[in-house]
Every structure is written in C-alpha cells, then in structure tokens.
Amino acid sequence: MIIKTSKAIPSSEITPEAVFRKRRDFLRAGAVVIGSAASGFLPGEAGAQTAADRELLSARSPVKISNPDSARWWQQKFDGRKDLPASGPFTTDEQLTPFSDVTTYNNFYEFGTDKGDPARNSGKFVSDPWSVEIAGEVGKPGTYALEDLLKPHTLEDRIYRLRCVEAWSMVIPWVGFPLADLIKRFEPTSNAKFVEFQTLVDPKMMPAQSSRFATIDWPYQEGLRMDEAMHPLALLAVGVYGNVLEAPNGAPFRLVVPWKYGFKSIKSIVRINFRADMPNTTWNDLQPREYGFYANVNPQVDHPRWSQATERRLPSTLFKPQRIDTLMFNGYAEQVAGLYEGMNLRRNY
Ligand code: MTE
C-alpha cells in the first residue's frame, strides 16, 4: 500500500514557478486519443525525468506559494487566509510526474482531441470570474460565485496517482479540499443518491465545442454515487504543483477521483446536481460497452480493445517505457474497496 498518512512536503515547496514556466517551452503533441491507442508512446525528450527534474524535486525551497498571482487568487477566494496550503492526510512518495507533462499532456476534449491541444488552444479561456450552480435534491440550491463556494474550505496538498483508461498514468500534486466538505454544506436531501457534474459550455473559449468533428454532446458530464462522492479521497482541486490550476488541467476547479479512470475527474465544473437517479455520463453515452458509469481502475477487467493490467507511467519513451503493473482501485483499495462490497465489478465496469 503506497498511501502514507505522514506529514508531506507541500507541493508549493517542491518546484519554484519560474522553473516550471521555463520548462513549458516545448509542447508535446501526443497522438493518443481516448479509446484508440493504449499502446502509444509519448513523444518527448528521452528520459524526461532528467537530472534537472530530480534537482527540481529535491530543491525544496521554503517558498510558500511560489507565484504571487496564485497567492492573491487563493487569498481572495479563501477568505483572505494566509496559511494555505497545508499538507493533507493522503499522499504518496512516488516520483512526481514533471510539471511539463502534467500541464501539456492532457485530455480536455473541449480544446481538441490531441494531447497538446488543451495547452495549445486554451489561450482565450477565462476562468475568473466563475460561478457554479448547485441544483437538484439539495437544501441550499443556487448559483454561487466561485469565491463564495470556496471561502469556508481549507486547502490541502494531495499527491495522487492519476490512471487514464488509455493505460498511461501520472503522479500529480494537487491542491484542493474534500468534495464531501462541500456537499455537506449544501445539505443534500435524503433523495440525493447521485451527484452529477457538468463542465462549462462556451465555444468561444473552448474551440472544439463548435467543431463539426466533435463527437461529444456537450456539456461534458460525469457522476458519482453519493457514497463515492462523500469518500474522503474524492477531491475538488483548485491547484496543481502549488499554484492555481491552469486551463489544460481544468481551471478554476475540477474533480479528482483517484481510484477511478481519469475520465471521471471532470474539469472546469459549472454545475453540481444532486439526483435520485443515476446520471448519464459522457463516455458511457458515447461508447457504453467500453466505458461504464463506475470506471473503477481494475487490472483484471480489460477494456474491450486493450489490456488494463499495466500502464505507462509518464514520462514514458520508447527507450524508457516505464511500464508498471496497474493496481486494483489504482492502489487505493484499502480505502475504497468497501464501497463496492458484493458488487460484480466485471459487470459494473
Ligand atoms: N473533463 C472535461 N470537461 N473534458 C475532458 O475531455 N477528460 C478526462 C478528465 N476530465 C476530460 C475531463 C480524461 S479522459 C482524463 S484522463 C483527465 O481529465 C485528464 O486530466 P489531466 O489532463 O489533468 O491529467
């Protein structure tokens, strides 16, 4: 079991922002699209986890929040508190995926299907101001400015594995707070059995939403069973690597469900809807035989077109593929297996 409960080093102290930004100069155009090529390799410099990366990761300077804009944004949105972020209880000591991969190798179909498209095509994306609608079976429905939604929460660092259904994975230092804390505040009724999430629709800022070739019926939407949503591992992220989320990672706030395939971790959320019935979800609607509602990481249940037994831990190259075994529930079985007791996970994929 890889999760530790020991005190972690805040992600904000790991890599100074200036160094991140220099390293973002090269965009990588990965050719793998969801549902098409689990065996592809990420093009990029050989052995991307270089000495420079190792140096970055070990250079744990006493930077609090390295980018002053991030500091300002958080202080504005989180009631002016200065003690952010704190180390959270869930983390892993696996080697972090470099910032350049985390922010330039993305699935965010609103900006295009190529892995480099979100970084390339998100220049017009504006995530401030932002508002979120809380709807459905809930005591306090309404449309809330993001700062009002975030204010009472305390941010923490969470280093999580992210396992994409395409069989690549990363280790990402998020900044966020438990989804459960937000849910409790809005007082779901006893009818609320599921939570549905939707991403912004705005073709002016998200160009692929107006593309004739888009197969997705926007908005991108996802859902969780209520007990899954209340699990302490389910995170609402507002930052990555110690700074505010950038567009390719789902600015200004997104879901991260680390024991499920990455497509459950919906980005740039504008609506959270509490429901009595199971919501439709984007990939399940598109290809129900290939993508289920549950989408728990499961090395024993293959995708119809490829094995899920192993994964490529990014950065991965032809010469250094970094292929590793996939773990049940992405290594979080100890925490979440109880949610699925007695359930046939082959049928409920
Ligand atoms: N959210 C939206 N709105 N649109 C998307 O295309 N892609 C999903 C998920 N969230 C997606 C999304 C998929 S397939 C994955 S693997 C993760 O985001 C990737 O998150 P990352 O790019 O931050 O690593």
Short mmCIF file of C-alpha atoms and ligand atoms in Angstrom, two decimals:
data_model
loop_
_atom_site.label_atom_id
_atom_site.label_comp_id
_atom_site.label_asym_id
_atom_site.label_seq_id
_atom_site.Cartn_x
_atom_site.Cartn_y
_atom_site.Cartn_z
CA MET A 1 0.00 0.00 0.00
CA ILE A 2 1.55 3.27 -1.08
CA ILE A 3 -0.62 5.86 0.67
CA LYS A 4 1.08 7.33 3.67
CA THR A 5 -0.52 9.33 6.39
CA SER A 6 2.69 11.02 7.40
CA LYS A 7 3.29 14.74 7.04
CA ALA A 8 4.02 15.59 3.42
CA ILE A 9 6.04 18.41 1.91
CA PRO A 10 3.59 20.94 0.45
CA SER A 11 3.65 20.84 -3.33
CA SER A 12 4.21 24.58 -3.26
CA GLU A 13 7.59 23.90 -1.74
CA ILE A 14 8.68 21.43 -4.33
CA THR A 15 9.19 23.35 -7.55
CA PRO A 16 9.56 27.08 -7.99
CA GLU A 17 7.15 28.57 -10.54
CA ALA A 18 9.82 30.31 -12.60
CA VAL A 19 11.46 26.99 -13.29
CA PHE A 20 8.14 25.40 -14.27
CA ARG A 21 7.48 28.08 -16.77
CA LYS A 22 10.85 27.82 -18.45
CA ARG A 23 10.30 24.12 -18.88
CA ARG A 24 6.95 24.59 -20.55
CA ASP A 25 8.53 25.91 -23.73
CA PHE A 26 8.15 22.64 -25.52
CA LEU A 27 4.65 21.37 -26.09
CA ARG A 28 4.36 17.72 -26.74
CA ALA A 29 1.87 16.54 -29.30
CA GLY A 30 0.85 13.08 -28.11
CA ALA A 31 -1.16 11.15 -30.71
CA VAL A 32 -3.13 9.01 -28.30
CA VAL A 33 -6.85 9.77 -28.07
CA ILE A 34 -9.21 8.26 -25.62
CA GLY A 35 -10.44 4.91 -26.81
CA SER A 36 -7.93 4.49 -29.59
CA ALA A 37 -4.36 3.72 -28.70
CA ALA A 38 -3.43 2.37 -25.34
CA SER A 39 -0.09 1.27 -26.70
CA GLY A 40 1.14 4.66 -27.97
CA PHE A 41 4.28 6.26 -26.64
CA LEU A 42 4.55 9.82 -25.51
CA PRO A 43 6.93 11.60 -27.83
CA GLY A 44 9.35 13.76 -25.96
CA GLU A 45 12.91 14.01 -24.90
CA ALA A 46 14.40 10.68 -23.93
CA GLY A 47 14.27 10.05 -20.20
CA ALA A 48 12.22 13.15 -19.49
CA GLN A 49 12.73 12.63 -15.78
CA THR A 50 16.12 14.22 -16.10
CA ALA A 51 18.74 15.32 -13.66
CA ALA A 52 17.11 18.76 -13.88
CA ASP A 53 13.79 17.29 -12.79
CA ARG A 54 15.41 15.48 -9.93
CA GLU A 55 17.11 18.67 -8.94
CA LEU A 56 13.78 20.49 -9.10
CA LEU A 57 12.12 17.91 -6.95
CA SER A 58 14.85 17.93 -4.38
CA ALA A 59 15.14 21.73 -4.35
CA ARG A 60 12.63 22.13 -1.59
CA SER A 61 12.96 25.81 -1.09
CA PRO A 62 10.92 27.47 1.63
CA VAL A 63 8.62 29.03 -0.99
CA LYS A 64 5.11 29.17 0.37
CA ILE A 65 3.09 29.72 -2.77
CA SER A 66 5.57 30.39 -5.48
CA ASN A 67 3.50 32.52 -7.83
CA PRO A 68 2.23 35.79 -6.30
CA ASP A 69 -0.84 35.64 -8.58
CA SER A 70 -1.75 32.27 -7.13
CA ALA A 71 -1.27 33.58 -3.62
CA ARG A 72 -3.52 36.53 -4.36
CA TRP A 73 -6.16 34.37 -6.02
CA TRP A 74 -6.30 31.95 -3.14
CA GLN A 75 -6.38 34.64 -0.52
CA GLN A 76 -9.23 36.32 -2.35
CA LYS A 77 -11.17 33.14 -2.85
CA PHE A 78 -10.49 31.59 0.53
CA ASP A 79 -11.43 34.37 2.87
CA GLY A 80 -8.05 36.05 2.93
CA ARG A 81 -6.38 33.30 4.93
CA LYS A 82 -2.62 33.13 4.59
CA ASP A 83 -1.98 29.66 5.93
CA LEU A 84 -2.52 27.89 2.62
CA PRO A 85 -1.99 25.21 1.55
CA ALA A 86 -1.46 22.73 4.36
CA SER A 87 -0.35 19.14 3.98
CA GLY A 88 -3.26 16.78 3.71
CA PRO A 89 -3.60 13.26 5.05
CA PHE A 90 -3.39 11.37 1.73
CA THR A 91 -0.25 11.31 -0.28
CA THR A 92 2.33 9.06 -1.92
CA ASP A 93 6.08 9.22 -2.06
CA GLU A 94 6.24 8.02 -5.69
CA GLN A 95 8.20 10.24 -8.04
CA LEU A 96 6.10 13.13 -9.28
CA THR A 97 5.35 13.46 -12.98
CA PRO A 98 7.14 16.61 -14.17
CA PHE A 99 5.08 19.79 -14.34
CA SER A 100 5.62 20.00 -18.10
CA ASP A 101 3.89 16.65 -18.66
CA VAL A 102 1.10 17.40 -16.19
CA THR A 103 0.22 20.65 -17.96
CA THR A 104 0.91 19.84 -21.63
CA TYR A 105 -0.14 16.19 -21.99
CA ASN A 106 -3.86 16.42 -21.31
CA ASN A 107 -7.26 15.10 -22.17
CA PHE A 108 -9.64 18.05 -22.34
CA TYR A 109 -11.76 17.46 -25.41
CA GLU A 110 -13.34 20.93 -25.26
CA PHE A 111 -9.99 22.14 -26.64
CA GLY A 112 -9.35 19.28 -29.07
CA THR A 113 -8.54 15.59 -29.00
CA ASP A 114 -4.76 15.82 -29.29
CA LYS A 115 -2.85 15.66 -26.02
CA GLY A 116 -1.21 19.01 -26.82
CA ASP A 117 -4.48 20.74 -27.79
CA PRO A 118 -5.55 21.90 -24.31
CA ALA A 119 -2.27 23.77 -23.81
CA ARG A 120 -2.25 24.95 -27.42
CA ASN A 121 -5.90 26.05 -27.74
CA SER A 122 -6.78 27.41 -24.32
CA GLY A 123 -5.30 30.88 -24.76
CA LYS A 124 -8.74 32.52 -24.73
CA PHE A 125 -10.00 30.63 -21.72
CA VAL A 126 -11.02 32.91 -18.85
CA SER A 127 -11.74 31.25 -15.51
CA ASP A 128 -12.22 34.32 -13.33
CA PRO A 129 -14.99 35.33 -12.66
CA TRP A 130 -16.59 31.89 -12.40
CA SER A 131 -19.83 30.66 -10.92
CA VAL A 132 -21.22 27.25 -10.11
CA GLU A 133 -24.83 26.16 -9.93
CA ILE A 134 -25.82 23.84 -7.10
CA ALA A 135 -29.05 22.13 -8.10
CA GLY A 136 -31.47 19.29 -7.53
CA GLU A 137 -32.07 17.36 -4.32
CA VAL A 138 -30.37 19.80 -2.01
CA GLY A 139 -31.38 22.15 0.78
CA LYS A 140 -29.47 25.18 -0.50
CA PRO A 141 -29.73 25.33 -4.29
CA GLY A 142 -28.49 28.41 -6.15
CA THR A 143 -25.82 29.85 -8.37
CA TYR A 144 -22.76 30.79 -6.36
CA ALA A 145 -19.74 32.89 -7.25
CA LEU A 146 -16.70 30.65 -7.02
CA GLU A 147 -15.27 32.63 -4.11
CA ASP A 148 -18.46 32.11 -2.11
CA LEU A 149 -18.32 28.43 -2.87
CA LEU A 150 -14.69 28.10 -1.80
CA LYS A 151 -14.46 30.53 1.12
CA PRO A 152 -15.04 28.29 4.14
CA HIS A 153 -12.76 25.48 2.95
CA THR A 154 -9.19 24.77 3.91
CA LEU A 155 -6.85 23.82 1.13
CA GLU A 156 -4.52 20.88 1.35
CA ASP A 157 -1.90 19.18 -0.76
CA ARG A 158 -2.78 15.78 -2.14
CA ILE A 159 -0.31 13.81 -4.20
CA TYR A 160 -2.39 11.30 -6.16
CA ARG A 161 -1.85 8.79 -8.89
CA LEU A 162 -3.99 9.50 -11.96
CA ARG A 163 -4.64 6.44 -14.17
CA CYS A 164 -6.18 7.15 -17.55
CA VAL A 165 -8.36 4.48 -19.16
CA GLU A 166 -5.92 4.72 -22.11
CA ALA A 167 -3.33 3.00 -19.87
CA TRP A 168 -0.99 5.87 -19.09
CA SER A 169 -0.61 7.34 -15.64
CA MET A 170 0.90 10.24 -13.74
CA VAL A 171 1.63 11.21 -10.15
CA ILE A 172 0.25 14.70 -9.59
CA PRO A 173 0.47 17.08 -6.63
CA TRP A 174 -2.97 18.68 -6.42
CA VAL A 175 -4.16 21.44 -4.14
CA GLY A 176 -7.78 21.16 -3.09
CA PHE A 177 -10.29 20.12 -0.47
CA PRO A 178 -12.59 17.13 0.03
CA LEU A 179 -15.72 17.08 -2.12
CA ALA A 180 -17.53 15.76 0.96
CA ASP A 181 -16.95 19.06 2.79
CA LEU A 182 -18.65 20.99 0.01
CA ILE A 183 -21.53 18.52 -0.28
CA LYS A 184 -22.29 18.71 3.44
CA ARG A 185 -22.60 22.49 3.29
CA PHE A 186 -25.37 22.40 0.74
CA GLU A 187 -27.42 19.84 2.69
CA PRO A 188 -28.47 17.16 0.21
CA THR A 189 -31.92 15.71 0.90
CA SER A 190 -32.47 12.02 1.61
CA ASN A 191 -33.48 11.62 -2.06
CA ALA A 192 -29.97 12.53 -3.23
CA LYS A 193 -28.41 9.22 -4.28
CA PHE A 194 -26.09 10.51 -7.02
CA VAL A 195 -24.14 13.66 -7.79
CA GLU A 196 -23.86 14.90 -11.37
CA PHE A 197 -21.18 17.33 -12.56
CA GLN A 198 -21.07 19.41 -15.73
CA THR A 199 -18.32 21.37 -17.46
CA LEU A 200 -18.73 24.82 -18.96
CA VAL A 201 -20.12 25.13 -22.49
CA ASP A 202 -18.60 28.16 -24.22
CA PRO A 203 -17.49 27.53 -27.80
CA LYS A 204 -15.82 30.95 -27.96
CA MET A 205 -13.35 29.94 -25.29
CA MET A 206 -13.40 26.17 -25.91
CA PRO A 207 -12.99 25.88 -29.66
CA ALA A 208 -13.62 22.14 -30.06
CA GLN A 209 -17.17 22.65 -28.79
CA SER A 210 -18.06 24.21 -32.11
CA SER A 211 -16.09 21.73 -34.22
CA ARG A 212 -18.11 19.69 -36.75
CA PHE A 213 -15.91 16.73 -35.87
CA ALA A 214 -16.68 16.72 -32.15
CA THR A 215 -18.39 13.50 -31.13
CA ILE A 216 -19.23 14.63 -27.61
CA ASP A 217 -22.67 16.02 -26.89
CA TRP A 218 -21.65 19.00 -24.69
CA PRO A 219 -21.56 19.64 -21.82
CA TYR A 220 -19.05 17.02 -20.72
CA GLN A 221 -20.69 15.43 -17.74
CA GLU A 222 -19.84 12.95 -15.05
CA GLY A 223 -21.38 11.45 -11.96
CA LEU A 224 -20.70 9.64 -8.73
CA ARG A 225 -22.83 7.63 -6.36
CA MET A 226 -23.42 9.66 -3.21
CA ASP A 227 -21.24 7.41 -1.01
CA GLU A 228 -18.42 7.67 -3.55
CA ALA A 229 -18.74 11.45 -3.61
CA MET A 230 -18.60 11.54 0.19
CA HIS A 231 -15.43 9.43 0.33
CA PRO A 232 -12.53 11.45 1.78
CA LEU A 233 -10.31 10.67 -1.23
CA ALA A 234 -12.67 12.46 -3.65
CA LEU A 235 -11.10 15.88 -4.10
CA LEU A 236 -12.15 19.20 -5.57
CA ALA A 237 -8.91 20.62 -6.91
CA VAL A 238 -8.17 24.32 -7.38
CA GLY A 239 -4.43 23.99 -7.86
CA VAL A 240 -1.61 21.83 -9.13
CA TYR A 241 2.07 21.88 -8.17
CA GLY A 242 1.37 24.53 -5.55
CA ASN A 243 -0.27 27.05 -7.87
CA VAL A 244 -3.72 27.70 -9.27
CA LEU A 245 -4.94 25.34 -11.95
CA GLU A 246 -4.17 26.30 -15.50
CA ALA A 247 -6.73 25.81 -18.25
CA PRO A 248 -5.41 22.44 -19.51
CA ASN A 249 -5.90 20.93 -16.06
CA GLY A 250 -9.46 22.19 -15.61
CA ALA A 251 -9.23 25.73 -14.21
CA PRO A 252 -10.58 27.06 -11.99
CA PHE A 253 -11.91 23.97 -10.25
CA ARG A 254 -12.26 20.31 -11.08
CA LEU A 255 -12.91 16.92 -9.59
CA VAL A 256 -10.19 14.35 -8.87
CA VAL A 257 -11.29 10.79 -8.09
CA PRO A 258 -8.00 8.89 -7.87
CA TRP A 259 -9.34 5.33 -7.67
CA LYS A 260 -11.29 5.71 -10.94
CA TYR A 261 -10.14 6.10 -14.52
CA GLY A 262 -9.21 9.67 -15.30
CA PHE A 263 -12.32 10.45 -17.35
CA LYS A 264 -14.36 10.58 -14.12
CA SER A 265 -12.23 13.53 -12.97
CA ILE A 266 -14.25 16.22 -14.72
CA LYS A 267 -12.71 19.63 -15.34
CA SER A 268 -13.89 23.26 -15.19
CA ILE A 269 -17.10 22.46 -13.33
CA VAL A 270 -20.07 24.85 -13.58
CA ARG A 271 -22.90 22.66 -12.25
CA ILE A 272 -23.27 20.18 -9.41
CA ASN A 273 -26.65 18.50 -9.43
CA PHE A 274 -27.94 16.15 -6.72
CA ARG A 275 -30.19 13.45 -8.11
CA ALA A 276 -32.27 10.45 -7.11
CA ASP A 277 -31.33 8.55 -10.28
CA MET A 278 -28.04 7.68 -11.92
CA PRO A 279 -26.94 10.48 -14.27
CA ASN A 280 -25.82 9.99 -17.85
CA THR A 281 -22.09 10.36 -18.26
CA THR A 282 -20.22 11.48 -21.36
CA TRP A 283 -18.08 8.43 -22.17
CA ASN A 284 -20.75 5.95 -21.15
CA ASP A 285 -23.18 7.68 -23.52
CA LEU A 286 -20.63 7.62 -26.33
CA GLN A 287 -19.48 4.01 -26.01
CA PRO A 288 -21.39 2.14 -23.32
CA ARG A 289 -19.63 -1.16 -23.99
CA GLU A 290 -16.24 0.41 -23.38
CA TYR A 291 -16.78 2.96 -20.61
CA GLY A 292 -19.01 2.26 -17.63
CA PHE A 293 -20.51 4.54 -15.03
CA TYR A 294 -18.27 3.17 -12.25
CA ALA A 295 -14.97 3.17 -14.15
CA ASN A 296 -13.01 1.92 -11.16
CA VAL A 297 -9.40 1.19 -12.03
CA ASN A 298 -9.30 -2.59 -12.32
CA PRO A 299 -6.35 -4.53 -13.78
CA GLN A 300 -8.49 -7.68 -14.01
CA VAL A 301 -11.15 -6.21 -16.29
CA ASP A 302 -9.74 -5.33 -19.69
CA HIS A 303 -11.03 -2.63 -21.93
CA PRO A 304 -12.65 -4.41 -24.94
CA ARG A 305 -9.73 -3.23 -27.10
CA TRP A 306 -6.72 -3.42 -24.77
CA SER A 307 -5.44 -4.82 -21.50
CA GLN A 308 -5.73 -2.81 -18.31
CA ALA A 309 -3.18 -4.98 -16.46
CA THR A 310 -0.32 -2.49 -16.89
CA GLU A 311 0.19 1.21 -17.51
CA ARG A 312 2.86 3.59 -18.80
CA ARG A 313 3.94 5.92 -16.04
CA LEU A 314 4.69 9.26 -17.68
CA PRO A 315 7.13 10.46 -18.78
CA SER A 316 7.46 7.39 -20.95
CA THR A 317 9.57 6.95 -24.06
CA LEU A 318 10.40 4.15 -26.47
CA PHE A 319 13.69 3.58 -24.69
CA LYS A 320 12.33 4.05 -21.19
CA PRO A 321 8.68 2.98 -21.33
CA GLN A 322 8.22 2.89 -17.54
CA ARG A 323 5.59 0.18 -17.82
CA ILE A 324 4.31 -0.83 -14.40
CA ASP A 325 1.55 -3.07 -13.06
CA THR A 326 -1.80 -1.41 -12.57
CA LEU A 327 -3.11 -1.78 -9.04
CA MET A 328 -6.70 -2.53 -8.04
CA PHE A 329 -8.54 0.74 -7.47
CA ASN A 330 -5.31 2.43 -8.61
CA GLY A 331 -3.66 1.45 -5.32
CA TYR A 332 -6.43 2.86 -3.13
CA ALA A 333 -8.18 -0.48 -2.43
CA GLU A 334 -7.58 -0.24 1.30
CA GLN A 335 -9.56 2.99 1.36
CA VAL A 336 -12.35 2.35 -1.17
CA ALA A 337 -12.92 -1.40 -1.68
CA GLY A 338 -15.65 -1.30 0.97
CA LEU A 339 -17.76 0.93 -1.26
CA TYR A 340 -18.18 -1.94 -3.72
CA GLU A 341 -18.62 -4.94 -1.41
CA GLY A 342 -20.77 -7.62 -3.01
CA MET A 343 -20.80 -5.82 -6.35
CA ASN A 344 -19.84 -7.60 -9.56
CA LEU A 345 -17.03 -5.35 -10.80
CA ARG A 346 -16.82 -7.11 -14.15
CA ARG A 347 -20.43 -6.27 -14.89
CA ASN A 348 -20.27 -2.82 -13.24
CA TYR A 349 -17.14 -1.67 -15.06
N1 MTE B 1 -13.10 16.91 -18.27
C1 MTE B 1 -13.63 17.53 -19.32
N2 MTE B 1 -14.50 18.52 -19.12
N3 MTE B 1 -13.31 17.19 -20.60
C2 MTE B 1 -12.45 16.17 -20.87
O1 MTE B 1 -12.19 15.87 -22.06
N4 MTE B 1 -11.03 14.39 -19.94
C3 MTE B 1 -10.93 13.44 -18.84
C4 MTE B 1 -10.77 14.14 -17.49
N5 MTE B 1 -11.65 15.27 -17.37
C5 MTE B 1 -11.89 15.46 -19.77
C6 MTE B 1 -12.23 15.88 -18.46
C7 MTE B 1 -9.87 12.46 -19.03
S1 MTE B 1 -10.14 11.29 -20.25
C8 MTE B 1 -8.76 12.43 -18.25
S2 MTE B 1 -7.62 11.17 -18.37
C9 MTE B 1 -8.48 13.50 -17.28
O2 MTE B 1 -9.42 14.56 -17.35
C10 MTE B 1 -7.09 14.06 -17.54
O3 MTE B 1 -6.76 15.04 -16.59
P1 MTE B 1 -5.42 15.88 -16.77
O4 MTE B 1 -5.38 16.34 -18.19
O5 MTE B 1 -5.45 16.97 -15.78
O6 MTE B 1 -4.29 14.89 -16.50
#
